Amino acid sequence: MAELSDNLQALRGIGARRAQSLRKLGLVTVRDLLTWFPRRYEDRRTLKAIADVSDGESVCIRAYLEAPPVVTHIRDGLDVIKLNALDDSGVLNVTFFNQLWLRNELRPGAAYIFYGKAARNLFGCSMSNPVTERADRQEATGCILPMYPSSAGVSQWILRRCIRDALKAYADAIPETLPEELRTARRLCDIKSAYENIHFPKDDDALQAARRRLAFEELFLLAIGLQGFRKRRETNPAAAFADADMSPFYDALPFSLTDAQRRCIAEAFADMRSGVPMNRLCQGDVGSGKTMVAAACVYNCVRNGRQATLMAPTELLARQHYEGLSRLLSPLGIRVALLTGSVSAKSKREIRRQIASRELDFLIGTHALISDGVEFADLALVVTDEQHRFGVAQRAALTAKGRQPHTLVMSATPIPRTLALSVYGDLDVSFLDELPPGRRKIKTYAVSGDYRPRLYGFLEKQMSEGRQIYIVCPMVTEGESVADDRKAVTEYAQELGRVFPRRRVLSVHGRMKPKDKETVMSAFAAGDGDILISTTVIEVGIDVPNASVMVIENAERFGLSQLHQLRGRVGRGKFQSYCVLISDNRSEETRQRLRVMVTTSDGFRVAEEDLHIRGPGDFFGERQHGLPPLKVANLCADGELLREAQAAAKELQTADPNLTRHPVIARRAEELLAQSETA
Ligand code: ADP
Ligand code: MG
């Protein structure tokens, strides 16, 4: 029986060598290949008579070769084939550069299809290097041609061939996920025709139908999966907390809370009072003070006699939370501990014992909290920080350590309001849309490389006042090797060593072990370094109040939201802070984007602008949301379809609450969400 999980070598025409090169694209099974969807399409359907073709038009022409082509060797590395092709209306002059192998394919008297961009001038109609096929063996012309994501070593031609063969052999093995009633009700085509037409569209309508069906399916499975999480949460009652007397907590704070913080805390407390598990996302710009919202919830939980935990994506962040929160909460009688990968085995054992015997109230840590066999005596509140770094499934794993604990997720990913509500289907959202008072606006400048000498003068001045500096160079991009990453950072560090001989320059790069990175970052956070050079590995959320300047090299290579996150690393203390964006790229787009950064400091506005300039694909392309990667659907552009999918998911849930009659859907939804681990 043919199964989609079959290895690619089961396909005719794929031997060990080809399988090897396909593996480089991550394609191992027939399913991988069939779900390798085109990135775009080229419309090669328009067939015109030569006389009707206009200048600059991309078009197919069907014409005969009258005489053999003329081959000229111009010089080494430049061979030219010229020919005249005729149809009833005129002559097409075709030139091929360096395609000598075509010589034997082109026979006088035979008909060919030429596809390309035509030029028309006084001398007639011409094409250079058109796609050329015998008219009786048309494959890449006369159709809407899929263009696949690929890399060197696997040509479009090979991908098309392999996918075509796979479709032929396996079309009937593709299981239909969506029940027929649902497809009829939502006007969705069947799975087989969806796969056929997403790859080799019969026409525009068929392509649209295929895309719609596959996108719907993804969004539907996502909705089903998230619904499952919500349901599991809501069917069992959670601890209904009595609101604790918060005055000792508020009195211990060195500042008064902002209105936004108070509102978020009130919303969270209402959830925790309700008897249904809280599942709240607290979304606030960098520096808006999300930690205090968490701290208030933790205080409330512990005063209700229960345990709480907080999970951060990195060791450093976990440690920072531990330092800040134990300073605040320990004097209030709350017993706090830290559990990360680098805690010694002995201490871990001791912490595990204490958490199991209720000698600890609040455990802060990294994903070690999930993996290290921690058993809570009575976990009732789970807080995760910077949630886009955790997958939905990871959050669920931590939640499973308690009996229906309340959960609070803190995120600085500035997803626009309208979108957040639909994306985080299983979460209630609180917006922390106000910064604590007295924050000075970070002064942002966009400059070119010539500015560097003056910049160095400025940096020296800041450092002589005792401030610290971040410098970020972009991570290596495609085509550059990871070694270049280290080289770029190392060379930069050396240059700065020469410019600032008396300053301590630290560096981190993508090649370093996480542990070594942490060591350097912690040293910088502790003040043992004046300049920290890094690729984008600067941790989101790291708090060094003494750092006052963020310099970003090749700023055009970063997304706006990323720039905003990086900028948020400074301006966290009482000092006026600065962000300097360096770019020698003079394109209009770059200028426009950097201008947004210079004029706006509001993360939500930056996000909207980002969306506006780059389009939703890129925005979510960075996978900042902790959701599984979607292959076809686009969470921004497919808003209408998302609502339909959510409605359909709800209907199915009402009709078949435990999905007992829809095991395939249940399994596929689970598989999809299992891919959401991003950390
Ligand atoms: P983020 O939302 O980025 O996680 P933090 O919780 O780290 O922000 O808070 C950033 C800084 O602001 C911290 O140093 C914190 O002590 C401080 N802070 C938080 N709330 C207030 C407030 N209401 N007034 C003044 N400072 C505050
Ligand atoms: Mg934070």
CSV table of N, CA and C and ligand atoms in Angstrom, one decimal, residues 290-291 321 385-386 541 572, ligand 2:
chain,number,residue,atom,x,y,z
A,290,LYS,N,5.7,44.6,32.7
A,290,LYS,CA,4.9,43.3,32.8
A,290,LYS,C,5.3,42.5,34.0
A,291,THR,N,6.5,42.6,34.4
A,291,THR,CA,7.0,41.7,35.5
A,291,THR,C,6.1,42.0,36.8
A,321,HIS,N,15.0,37.6,36.6
A,321,HIS,CA,13.7,37.6,37.3
A,321,HIS,C,13.9,37.2,38.7
A,385,ASP,N,7.2,34.0,30.5
A,385,ASP,CA,7.7,35.3,30.0
A,385,ASP,C,8.1,35.2,28.5
A,386,GLU,N,7.9,36.2,27.8
A,386,GLU,CA,8.3,36.3,26.4
A,386,GLU,C,7.8,35.1,25.7
A,541,GLY,N,14.5,41.0,26.5
A,541,GLY,CA,14.2,41.1,27.9
A,541,GLY,C,15.3,41.3,28.8
A,572,ARG,N,16.4,51.8,30.0
A,572,ARG,CA,15.7,51.0,31.1
A,572,ARG,C,16.1,51.6,32.4
B,2,MG,MG,10.2,41.5,30.7
